[in-house]
């Protein structure tokens, strides 16, 4: 996994795979916090015209995986992603902030909060989604 | 929401939005069961080369939403998506089967099981992911 | 952990700890299915007079733990318990049936469905709760 | 539901039902935060001698329910309780702090963090469990 350097450029796109298809960008990433952004477009919506819940789950999974990988110094694999949908939005830009709740040797638990960003009218935006992600730290045991 | 007719053609693509970007196809959809398929491609992967967990959450969210909408006869909105990742795969085609666990007037709970399909070597594939999705049945109350 | 023998007496009470306090009884337990029963009493209720959600989470945690321990041949520890509350009840007797969704070497995922039992009027009871429990199989790695 | 007054005595026991059986005590309760405590005893343990996961789920369910009831000014009923187990403990006293993540008109989402308290050696205890609880605000619609 090509992990971002927190001392690198301020914005780095995850260029390939699902992250590339969605347009997820890394703002910063350390062992204690990962910040991603996503500019909402038509390819993020569900048939009613609001952002598809799978987008929130996907961005939180990426954020937690990047964080747990840096934190553990090891590849990680997701075990569970529980995303709560809090508010429907149709457009704009969002920020996902991931922080570790538990950094064990075998598994880690990260919490991700996704909020709208930008615009002078949104100084303290309520979250649009929140996720709890449990990840398995790969080591000497091959499967999960 | 343009819902599929279960008496229509056997395969119907969800053409726009996230479903279109992912390539989700509807095989059948009734009030008691929804079956979707997805052919895995490069745009579904995470950096390690296996399917991104967000793909499993997205397809289960679509399946449960289509089913709950038919079942309730009303628009629905997702409240929670809890996806358990069971086995990593890199390619192939998967099937998501959604069935209602609880069909209440205000909320519904659907379970979605995603398995690999196709190939003579895979007669009884173990699931790759499983989701529990809780949805809110929109009615006289506007928000969630 | 004193595990029940599936060839033993048909009902065995988990005598101490939380299971003893709640009155959980083991009907049967194998590597593929665990069946528990619980007779609802005043000590199971929340202030509105219906069964407290914590009771459903507790019985599902016990059922999944017993099953995963038998299935893996190893002690296990719970990682996640996600319980969906489906229908409120005030009295009666319930049955929890746990079955494995995924039996990996490092972690297992069990699903538990809790339904009312007994009474000629309840031939096909709808579930009162459903749980997904992820457990860690203890081995050479000490923590979770 | 007999709700605690935040201006009342500093400790109030939930005397009956599951809360009474477990020994849950209310320290404070407002629309934005609920604090409960629990002194661990033998009746909270699972067969290995550590606190049963159902205890963590139960105390978080109580904390979120009390908070959402105050916050909404209406009776509430739990929809989902997702508890992550972070660290096993055998004794001592714990504190559960619940705060709202989303306070909608129809549903609310509360997060509960449970940590050990007391003792000069534990100034910044790591959490033992964390829960996300979604509740339905009862109003004009009878079921969930």
Coordinates of C-alpha atoms in Angstrom, one line a residue:
Chain A
X1 CA 0.0 0.0 0.0
X2 CA 1.5 3.3 -1.0
X3 CA 0.9 5.4 2.1
X4 CA 0.9 9.1 2.1
X5 CA 3.6 11.0 3.8
X6 CA 2.3 13.5 6.2
X7 CA 5.2 15.8 5.3
X8 CA 4.4 15.6 1.6
X9 CA 2.2 17.8 -0.5
X10 CA -1.0 19.0 1.2
X11 CA -3.4 17.1 -1.2
X12 CA -2.7 13.7 -2.6
X13 CA -5.2 11.8 -4.7
X14 CA -5.6 8.1 -4.3
X15 CA -5.3 7.5 -8.0
X16 CA -6.5 4.0 -8.7
X17 CA -9.1 1.5 -7.5
X18 CA -12.3 2.5 -5.8
X19 CA -10.6 5.5 -4.2
X20 CA -9.6 6.8 -7.6
X21 CA -13.1 6.2 -9.0
X22 CA -14.7 8.1 -6.1
X23 CA -12.1 10.9 -6.1
X24 CA -10.9 10.5 -2.5
X25 CA -8.1 12.8 -1.6
X26 CA -5.7 12.6 1.3
X27 CA -5.2 15.8 3.2
X28 CA -3.1 14.4 6.0
X29 CA -2.3 11.1 7.6
X30 CA -0.5 10.1 10.8
X31 CA -0.8 7.4 13.3
X32 CA -3.4 9.3 15.3
X33 CA -5.5 11.1 12.6
X34 CA -6.3 10.8 9.0
X35 CA -8.1 13.5 7.0
X36 CA -9.6 12.8 3.6
X37 CA -11.7 15.0 1.4
X38 CA -14.2 14.2 -1.4
X39 CA -15.9 16.6 -3.8
X40 CA -19.5 15.2 -4.4
X41 CA -20.4 14.5 -8.0
X42 CA -23.1 12.7 -9.9
X43 CA -21.3 9.4 -9.6
X44 CA -21.8 9.5 -5.8
X45 CA -25.6 9.7 -5.8
X46 CA -28.3 7.1 -5.3
X47 CA -31.5 7.2 -7.3
X48 CA -33.2 9.9 -5.1
X49 CA -30.4 12.3 -5.8
X50 CA -28.6 12.2 -2.5
X51 CA -25.2 10.8 -1.7
X52 CA -25.4 7.0 -1.7
X53 CA -24.6 5.5 1.7
X54 CA -21.9 3.3 0.2
X55 CA -19.9 6.4 -0.5
X56 CA -19.8 7.2 3.2
X57 CA -18.8 3.7 4.1
X58 CA -16.1 3.6 1.4
X59 CA -14.5 6.9 2.5
X60 CA -14.5 5.8 6.1
X61 CA -13.0 2.4 5.2
X62 CA -10.2 4.1 3.4
X63 CA -9.5 6.6 6.2
X64 CA -9.5 4.0 8.9
X65 CA -7.3 1.6 6.8
X66 CA -4.7 4.3 6.0
X67 CA -4.6 5.2 9.7
X68 CA -4.4 1.7 11.1
X69 CA -1.7 0.8 8.6
X70 CA 0.4 3.8 9.7
X71 CA -0.3 3.2 13.4
X72 CA 0.5 -0.5 13.3
X73 CA 3.3 -0.3 10.8
X74 CA 1.8 -3.3 9.1
X75 CA -0.8 -4.1 6.4
X76 CA -4.3 -4.2 7.8
X77 CA -7.6 -5.7 6.6
X78 CA -11.0 -4.5 7.5
X79 CA -13.2 -6.7 9.6
X80 CA -16.3 -4.6 10.2
X81 CA -17.6 -1.3 8.9
X82 CA -20.6 0.1 10.7
X83 CA -21.7 3.4 9.2
X84 CA -24.5 5.5 10.6
X85 CA -26.2 7.9 8.2
X86 CA -27.0 11.2 9.8
X87 CA -28.0 13.7 7.2
X88 CA -28.6 13.5 3.5
X89 CA -26.8 15.9 1.2
X90 CA -26.8 16.3 -2.6
X91 CA -23.6 18.2 -3.4
X92 CA -20.7 20.0 -1.9
X93 CA -17.5 18.8 -0.4
X94 CA -17.0 16.6 2.6
X95 CA -14.2 15.9 5.0
X96 CA -13.6 12.6 6.7
X97 CA -11.6 12.7 10.0
X98 CA -10.5 9.3 11.4
X99 CA -9.1 8.7 14.8
X100 CA -8.2 5.5 16.7
X101 CA -10.4 4.4 19.5
X102 CA -8.4 1.3 20.2
X103 CA -4.9 0.4 18.8
X104 CA -4.4 -3.2 19.9
X105 CA -1.7 -5.5 18.5
X106 CA -4.2 -7.8 16.7
X107 CA -7.0 -5.4 15.9
X108 CA -7.7 -1.7 15.8
X109 CA -10.9 0.3 16.1
X110 CA -11.1 3.6 14.3
X111 CA -13.9 6.2 14.4
X112 CA -14.6 8.3 11.3
X113 CA -16.7 11.4 11.3
X114 CA -17.7 12.9 7.9
X115 CA -18.8 16.5 7.7
X116 CA -19.4 19.1 5.0
X117 CA -16.7 21.6 4.5
X118 CA -16.4 25.0 2.8
X119 CA -18.7 27.9 2.6
X120 CA -19.0 30.8 5.0
X121 CA -22.5 29.6 6.1
X122 CA -21.2 26.3 7.4
X123 CA -18.9 27.1 10.3
X124 CA -19.8 24.2 12.4
X125 CA -21.4 21.7 10.2
X126 CA -23.3 18.7 11.7
X127 CA -21.9 15.4 10.5
X128 CA -23.5 13.6 7.5
X129 CA -22.2 10.2 8.6
X130 CA -20.2 8.5 11.3
X131 CA -18.4 5.1 11.1
X132 CA -16.9 2.6 13.4
X133 CA -14.3 0.5 11.6
X134 CA -12.6 -2.6 13.1
X135 CA -9.4 -3.7 11.3
X136 CA -7.2 -6.8 11.6
X137 CA -3.5 -6.2 11.9
X138 CA -1.8 -8.7 9.6
X139 CA 1.1 -10.4 11.1
X140 CA 2.0 -14.0 11.6
X141 CA -1.5 -15.2 11.1
X142 CA -2.6 -15.3 7.5
X143 CA -6.4 -15.1 7.5
X144 CA -9.1 -13.4 9.5
Chain B
X1 CA -36.7 5.9 -7.7
X2 CA -37.1 3.9 -10.8
X3 CA -37.6 0.4 -9.4
X4 CA -37.1 -2.7 -11.4
X5 CA -40.1 -4.9 -12.3
X6 CA -39.6 -8.5 -11.2
X7 CA -41.4 -9.6 -14.4
X8 CA -39.1 -7.5 -16.6
X9 CA -35.9 -8.5 -18.3
X10 CA -33.6 -10.7 -16.3
X11 CA -30.8 -8.2 -16.0
X12 CA -31.2 -4.5 -15.5
X13 CA -28.4 -2.1 -14.9
X14 CA -28.7 0.7 -12.4
X15 CA -27.4 3.2 -14.9
X16 CA -26.6 6.3 -13.1
X17 CA -25.1 7.5 -9.8
X18 CA -22.9 5.3 -7.7
X19 CA -24.7 2.1 -8.8
X20 CA -23.9 3.0 -12.4
X21 CA -20.2 3.8 -11.6
X22 CA -19.9 0.5 -9.8
X23 CA -21.8 -1.5 -12.4
X24 CA -24.4 -3.0 -10.1
X25 CA -27.1 -5.0 -12.0
X26 CA -30.5 -6.0 -10.8
X27 CA -31.4 -9.7 -11.4
X28 CA -34.7 -9.7 -9.5
X29 CA -36.5 -7.6 -6.9
X30 CA -39.6 -8.3 -4.9
X31 CA -40.9 -7.4 -1.5
X32 CA -39.1 -10.4 0.0
X33 CA -35.9 -10.8 -1.9
X34 CA -33.6 -8.7 -4.0
X35 CA -30.8 -10.2 -6.1
X36 CA -28.0 -8.0 -7.5
X37 CA -24.8 -8.9 -9.4
X38 CA -21.5 -7.1 -9.8
X39 CA -18.6 -8.0 -12.1
X40 CA -15.4 -7.1 -10.2
X41 CA -13.1 -4.7 -12.0
X42 CA -10.0 -2.6 -11.3
X43 CA -12.2 0.3 -10.1
X44 CA -13.5 -1.8 -7.2
X45 CA -10.1 -2.5 -5.6
X46 CA -8.3 -1.0 -2.7
X47 CA -4.5 -0.5 -2.8
X48 CA -3.6 -4.1 -1.8
X49 CA -5.5 -5.4 -4.9
X50 CA -8.5 -6.9 -3.2
X51 CA -12.1 -5.6 -3.4
X52 CA -12.5 -2.4 -1.3
X53 CA -14.9 -2.9 1.7
X54 CA -16.8 0.1 0.5
X55 CA -18.0 -1.9 -2.5
X56 CA -19.6 -4.5 -0.3
X57 CA -21.3 -1.8 1.8
X58 CA -22.5 0.0 -1.4
X59 CA -24.0 -3.0 -3.0
X60 CA -25.7 -4.1 0.2
X61 CA -27.1 -0.6 0.7
X62 CA -28.5 -0.7 -2.8
X63 CA -30.0 -4.1 -2.4
X64 CA -31.7 -3.3 0.9
X65 CA -33.0 0.0 -0.3
X66 CA -34.6 -1.5 -3.4
X67 CA -36.2 -4.2 -1.3
X68 CA -37.4 -2.0 1.5
X69 CA -38.8 0.5 -1.0
X70 CA -40.8 -2.3 -2.8
X71 CA -41.8 -3.9 0.5
X72 CA -43.1 -0.7 2.1
X73 CA -44.5 0.9 -1.0
X74 CA -42.7 4.1 0.0
X75 CA -39.4 5.9 -0.4
X76 CA -36.9 4.8 2.2
X77 CA -33.6 6.2 3.5
X78 CA -30.8 4.2 5.1
X79 CA -30.2 4.7 8.8
X80 CA -27.4 2.2 9.4
X81 CA -25.2 -0.1 7.3
X82 CA -23.1 -2.6 9.2
X83 CA -21.0 -4.7 6.9
X84 CA -18.9 -7.6 8.0
X85 CA -16.0 -8.5 5.7
X86 CA -15.5 -12.3 5.5
X87 CA -13.1 -13.1 2.7
X88 CA -11.0 -11.1 0.4
X89 CA -11.3 -11.6 -3.3
X90 CA -9.5 -9.9 -6.3
X91 CA -11.7 -10.6 -9.2
X92 CA -14.7 -12.6 -10.5
X93 CA -18.4 -11.9 -10.2
X94 CA -20.5 -11.6 -7.0
X95 CA -24.1 -11.9 -6.2
X96 CA -25.9 -10.0 -3.3
X97 CA -29.1 -11.5 -2.0
X98 CA -31.1 -9.3 0.3
X99 CA -34.0 -10.5 2.5
X100 CA -36.1 -8.7 5.2
X101 CA -35.5 -9.5 8.8
X102 CA -38.0 -7.0 10.0
X103 CA -40.5 -5.1 8.0
X104 CA -42.0 -2.5 10.4
X105 CA -44.1 0.5 9.5
X106 CA -41.4 3.0 10.5
X107 CA -38.2 1.1 9.9
X108 CA -37.1 -2.1 8.2
X109 CA -34.1 -4.3 8.7
X110 CA -32.6 -6.2 5.8
X111 CA -29.9 -8.8 5.7
X112 CA -27.6 -9.0 2.7
X113 CA -25.3 -11.9 1.9
X114 CA -22.7 -11.4 -0.9
X115 CA -21.1 -14.5 -2.5
X116 CA -19.0 -15.3 -5.5
X117 CA -20.9 -16.8 -8.4
X118 CA -20.0 -18.7 -11.6
X119 CA -17.5 -21.3 -12.4
X120 CA -17.8 -25.0 -12.0
X121 CA -15.3 -25.0 -9.1
X122 CA -17.5 -22.8 -6.9
X123 CA -20.7 -24.8 -6.3
X124 CA -21.2 -23.6 -2.7
X125 CA -19.2 -20.5 -2.3
X126 CA -18.6 -19.1 1.2
X127 CA -19.8 -15.5 1.5
X128 CA -17.3 -12.7 1.0
X129 CA -19.4 -10.2 3.0
X130 CA -22.6 -9.9 5.0
X131 CA -24.5 -6.7 5.9
X132 CA -27.3 -5.6 8.2
X133 CA -29.0 -2.5 6.9
X134 CA -31.6 -0.6 8.8
X135 CA -33.8 1.8 6.8
X136 CA -36.3 4.4 7.6
X137 CA -39.7 4.3 5.8
X138 CA -40.5 7.9 4.8
X139 CA -44.0 8.9 5.5
X140 CA -45.5 11.8 7.3
X141 CA -42.3 12.6 9.1
X142 CA -39.7 14.4 7.1
X143 CA -36.3 13.7 8.7
X144 CA -34.6 10.8 10.4
Chain C
X1 CA -14.9 -22.1 30.2
X2 CA -17.1 -25.0 31.2
X3 CA -18.7 -25.8 27.9
X4 CA -21.9 -27.8 27.5
X5 CA -21.8 -31.2 26.0
X6 CA -24.3 -31.6 23.2
X7 CA -24.9 -35.2 24.3
X8 CA -25.6 -34.1 27.9
X9 CA -28.9 -33.3 29.6
X10 CA -31.3 -31.2 27.4
X11 CA -31.2 -28.1 29.6
X12 CA -28.2 -26.8 31.4
X13 CA -28.1 -23.6 33.3
X14 CA -25.2 -21.3 33.1
X15 CA -25.0 -21.0 36.8
X16 CA -22.7 -18.0 37.6
X17 CA -21.8 -14.6 36.3
X18 CA -24.1 -12.6 34.1
X19 CA -25.6 -15.7 32.5
X20 CA -26.6 -17.0 36.0
X21 CA -28.0 -13.6 36.9
X22 CA -30.1 -13.5 33.8
X23 CA -31.1 -17.2 33.9
X24 CA -29.7 -18.2 30.5
X25 CA -30.1 -21.9 29.8
X26 CA -28.3 -24.0 27.2
X27 CA -30.5 -26.3 25.2
X28 CA -27.9 -27.5 22.8
X29 CA -24.4 -26.5 21.6
X30 CA -22.4 -27.8 18.7
X31 CA -19.8 -26.2 16.3
X32 CA -22.6 -25.2 13.9
X33 CA -25.5 -24.2 16.2
X34 CA -26.1 -23.1 19.7
X35 CA -29.6 -22.9 21.2
X36 CA -30.2 -21.0 24.4
X37 CA -33.5 -20.1 26.2
X38 CA -34.4 -17.4 28.7
X39 CA -37.6 -17.0 30.7
X40 CA -38.4 -13.3 30.9
X41 CA -38.7 -11.9 34.4
X42 CA -38.9 -8.5 36.1
X43 CA -35.1 -8.3 36.2
X44 CA -34.9 -8.2 32.4
X45 CA -37.0 -5.1 31.9
X46 CA -36.2 -1.5 31.3
X47 CA -38.2 1.3 32.9
X48 CA -41.1 1.2 30.3
X49 CA -41.8 -2.4 31.1
X50 CA -40.4 -4.1 28.0
X51 CA -37.3 -6.3 27.9
X52 CA -34.1 -4.2 28.1
X53 CA -32.0 -4.2 24.9
X54 CA -29.0 -5.3 26.9
X55 CA -30.7 -8.6 27.6
X56 CA -30.8 -9.4 23.9
X57 CA -27.2 -8.3 23.4
X58 CA -26.1 -10.4 26.4
X59 CA -27.8 -13.6 25.4
X60 CA -26.5 -13.3 21.8
X61 CA -23.0 -12.7 23.1
X62 CA -23.2 -15.9 25.2
X63 CA -24.6 -17.9 22.4
X64 CA -22.0 -16.8 19.9
X65 CA -19.2 -17.2 22.4
X66 CA -20.2 -20.8 23.3
X67 CA -20.4 -21.6 19.6
X68 CA -17.2 -20.1 18.5
X69 CA -15.3 -21.7 21.4
X70 CA -16.6 -25.1 20.4
X71 CA -16.1 -24.4 16.7
X72 CA -12.5 -23.2 17.0
X73 CA -11.5 -25.5 19.9
X74 CA -10.0 -22.5 21.6
X75 CA -11.0 -19.7 24.0
X76 CA -12.5 -16.8 22.2
X77 CA -13.1 -13.2 23.1
X78 CA -15.8 -10.9 21.7
X79 CA -14.8 -8.1 19.4
X80 CA -18.1 -6.6 18.3
X81 CA -21.7 -7.2 19.2
X82 CA -24.3 -5.5 16.9
X83 CA -27.8 -6.1 18.1
X84 CA -30.9 -5.0 16.1
X85 CA -34.0 -4.6 18.2
X86 CA -37.0 -5.8 16.2
X87 CA -40.0 -6.1 18.4
X88 CA -40.6 -5.2 22.1
X89 CA -42.0 -7.9 24.4
X90 CA -42.9 -7.8 28.1
X91 CA -42.9 -11.4 29.2
X92 CA -42.8 -15.0 28.0
X93 CA -39.9 -17.2 27.0
X94 CA -37.4 -16.7 24.2
X95 CA -35.0 -18.8 22.3
X96 CA -31.7 -17.7 20.8
X97 CA -30.3 -19.7 17.9
X98 CA -26.7 -18.9 16.9
X99 CA -25.1 -20.1 13.7
X100 CA -21.6 -19.3 12.2
X101 CA -21.5 -17.0 9.2
X102 CA -17.7 -17.1 9.0
X103 CA -15.3 -19.4 10.9
X104 CA -11.9 -18.1 10.2
X105 CA -8.7 -19.0 12.0
X106 CA -8.3 -15.6 13.6
X107 CA -11.8 -14.4 13.9
X108 CA -15.3 -15.8 13.6
X109 CA -18.7 -14.1 12.9
X110 CA -21.9 -15.6 14.3
X111 CA -25.4 -14.6 13.7
X112 CA -28.0 -14.9 16.5
X113 CA -31.7 -14.8 16.0
X114 CA -33.9 -14.4 19.1
X115 CA -37.6 -15.4 18.9
X116 CA -40.4 -16.1 21.3
X117 CA -41.2 -19.7 22.0
X118 CA -44.1 -21.7 23.4
X119 CA -47.8 -21.3 23.2
X120 CA -50.1 -22.7 20.5
X121 CA -50.8 -19.2 19.2
X122 CA -47.2 -18.6 18.3
X123 CA -46.3 -21.1 15.6
X124 CA -44.0 -19.0 13.6
X125 CA -43.0 -16.1 15.8
X126 CA -41.3 -13.1 14.3
X127 CA -37.9 -12.4 15.8
X128 CA -37.6 -10.0 18.7
X129 CA -33.9 -9.3 18.1
X130 CA -31.0 -10.3 15.8
X131 CA -27.3 -10.0 16.5
X132 CA -24.1 -10.2 14.6
X133 CA -21.2 -11.0 16.9
X134 CA -17.5 -11.0 15.8
X135 CA -15.1 -12.9 18.0
X136 CA -11.4 -13.2 18.2
X137 CA -9.9 -16.7 18.4
X138 CA -7.2 -16.6 21.1
X139 CA -4.0 -18.3 20.1
X140 CA -0.5 -17.1 20.0
X141 CA -1.4 -13.5 20.1
X142 CA -2.3 -12.2 23.5
X143 CA -4.5 -9.2 23.0
X144 CA -7.0 -7.9 20.6
Chain D
X1 CA -39.9 6.2 32.5
X2 CA -38.7 7.9 35.7
X3 CA -36.0 10.1 34.4
X4 CA -33.3 11.6 36.6
X5 CA -33.3 15.2 37.4
X6 CA -29.9 16.8 36.7
X7 CA -30.4 19.0 39.6
X8 CA -31.1 16.2 42.0
X9 CA -28.7 14.2 44.2
X10 CA -25.4 13.3 42.6
X11 CA -26.0 9.5 42.6
X12 CA -29.2 7.9 41.8
X13 CA -29.7 4.2 41.4
X14 CA -31.9 2.7 38.7
X15 CA -33.7 0.5 41.2
X16 CA -35.6 -2.0 39.2
X17 CA -35.4 -4.1 36.1
X18 CA -32.1 -4.9 34.4
X19 CA -30.6 -1.7 35.6
X20 CA -31.4 -2.6 39.2
X21 CA -30.1 -6.1 38.7
X22 CA -26.8 -4.8 37.3
X23 CA -26.5 -1.9 39.8
X24 CA -26.3 0.9 37.3
X25 CA -26.2 4.4 38.9
X26 CA -26.9 7.7 37.3
X27 CA -24.3 10.4 38.1
X28 CA -25.8 13.1 35.8
X29 CA -28.2 13.3 32.9
X30 CA -28.9 16.2 30.5
X31 CA -30.0 16.5 26.9
X32 CA -26.3 16.6 25.9
X33 CA -24.6 14.1 28.2
X34 CA -25.4 11.2 30.5
X35 CA -23.0 9.8 32.9
X36 CA -23.5 6.4 34.6
X37 CA -21.4 4.3 36.9
X38 CA -21.2 0.6 37.6
X39 CA -19.3 -1.2 40.3
X40 CA -18.2 -4.5 38.8
X41 CA -19.2 -7.6 40.7
X42 CA -19.3 -11.4 40.2
X43 CA -22.8 -11.1 38.5
X44 CA -21.2 -9.2 35.6
X45 CA -18.7 -11.7 34.5
X46 CA -18.6 -14.3 31.8
X47 CA -17.2 -17.8 32.4
X48 CA -13.5 -16.7 31.8
X49 CA -13.8 -14.3 34.7
X50 CA -13.9 -11.0 32.7
X51 CA -16.9 -8.7 32.4
X52 CA -19.5 -10.1 30.0
X53 CA -19.9 -8.1 26.8
X54 CA -23.6 -7.9 27.5
X55 CA -22.9 -5.7 30.5
X56 CA -21.2 -3.1 28.3
X57 CA -24.1 -3.2 25.8
X58 CA -26.7 -2.9 28.6
X59 CA -25.1 0.1 30.3
X60 CA -24.7 1.9 27.0
X61 CA -28.2 1.1 26.0
X62 CA -29.4 2.6 29.3
X63 CA -27.2 5.7 29.0
X64 CA -28.3 6.4 25.4
X65 CA -32.0 5.9 26.2
X66 CA -31.9 8.2 29.2
X67 CA -30.2 10.8 27.1
X68 CA -32.4 10.6 24.0
X69 CA -35.5 10.6 26.2
X70 CA -34.4 13.9 27.8
X71 CA -33.2 15.3 24.5
X72 CA -36.3 14.6 22.6
X73 CA -38.8 15.1 25.4
X74 CA -40.5 11.9 24.3
X75 CA -40.3 8.2 25.1
X76 CA -37.7 6.5 22.9
X77 CA -37.0 2.9 21.9
X78 CA -33.7 1.4 20.9
X79 CA -33.3 0.4 17.3
X80 CA -29.6 -0.7 17.2
X81 CA -26.9 -1.2 19.7
X82 CA -23.4 -1.8 18.3
X83 CA -20.9 -2.3 21.0
X84 CA -17.1 -2.6 20.4
X85 CA -15.2 -4.5 23.1
X86 CA -11.8 -2.8 23.6
X87 CA -10.2 -4.2 26.7
X88 CA -11.1 -7.0 29.1
X89 CA -11.4 -6.2 32.8
X90 CA -12.2 -8.3 35.8
X91 CA -13.1 -5.8 38.6
X92 CA -13.2 -2.2 39.5
X93 CA -15.7 0.5 38.7
X94 CA -16.6 1.9 35.3
X95 CA -18.1 5.1 34.0
X96 CA -20.2 5.3 30.9
X97 CA -20.4 8.7 29.2
X98 CA -23.1 9.1 26.5
X99 CA -23.3 12.0 24.1
X100 CA -25.5 12.7 21.1
X101 CA -24.0 12.4 17.6
X102 CA -27.3 13.1 15.9
X103 CA -30.5 14.3 17.4
X104 CA -33.1 14.1 14.6
X105 CA -36.9 14.3 15.0
X106 CA -37.5 10.7 14.2
X107 CA -34.3 9.0 15.4
X108 CA -31.3 9.9 17.4
X109 CA -27.7 8.4 17.5
X110 CA -25.7 8.4 20.7
X111 CA -22.2 7.4 21.3
X112 CA -21.2 5.9 24.6
X113 CA -17.7 5.4 25.9
X114 CA -17.0 3.2 28.9
X115 CA -13.8 3.7 30.9
X116 CA -12.5 2.5 34.2
X117 CA -12.6 5.1 37.0
X118 CA -10.9 5.6 40.4
X119 CA -7.4 4.9 41.6
X120 CA -4.5 7.2 41.4
X121 CA -2.8 5.0 38.8
X122 CA -5.5 5.4 36.3
X123 CA -5.6 9.1 35.4
X124 CA -6.4 8.6 31.7
X125 CA -7.8 5.2 31.4
X126 CA -8.2 3.7 27.9
X127 CA -11.8 2.8 27.2
X128 CA -13.0 -0.8 27.8
X129 CA -15.9 -0.5 25.4
X130 CA -17.6 1.9 23.0
X131 CA -21.1 1.8 21.7
X132 CA -23.2 3.4 19.0
X133 CA -26.9 3.4 19.8
X134 CA -29.6 4.4 17.4
X135 CA -33.0 5.1 19.0
X136 CA -36.4 5.8 17.6
X137 CA -38.3 8.8 19.0
X138 CA -41.9 7.7 19.6
X139 CA -44.5 10.0 18.4
X140 CA -47.5 9.6 16.2
X141 CA -46.2 6.4 14.7
X142 CA -46.7 3.4 16.9
X143 CA -44.2 0.8 15.9
X144 CA -40.6 0.7 14.6

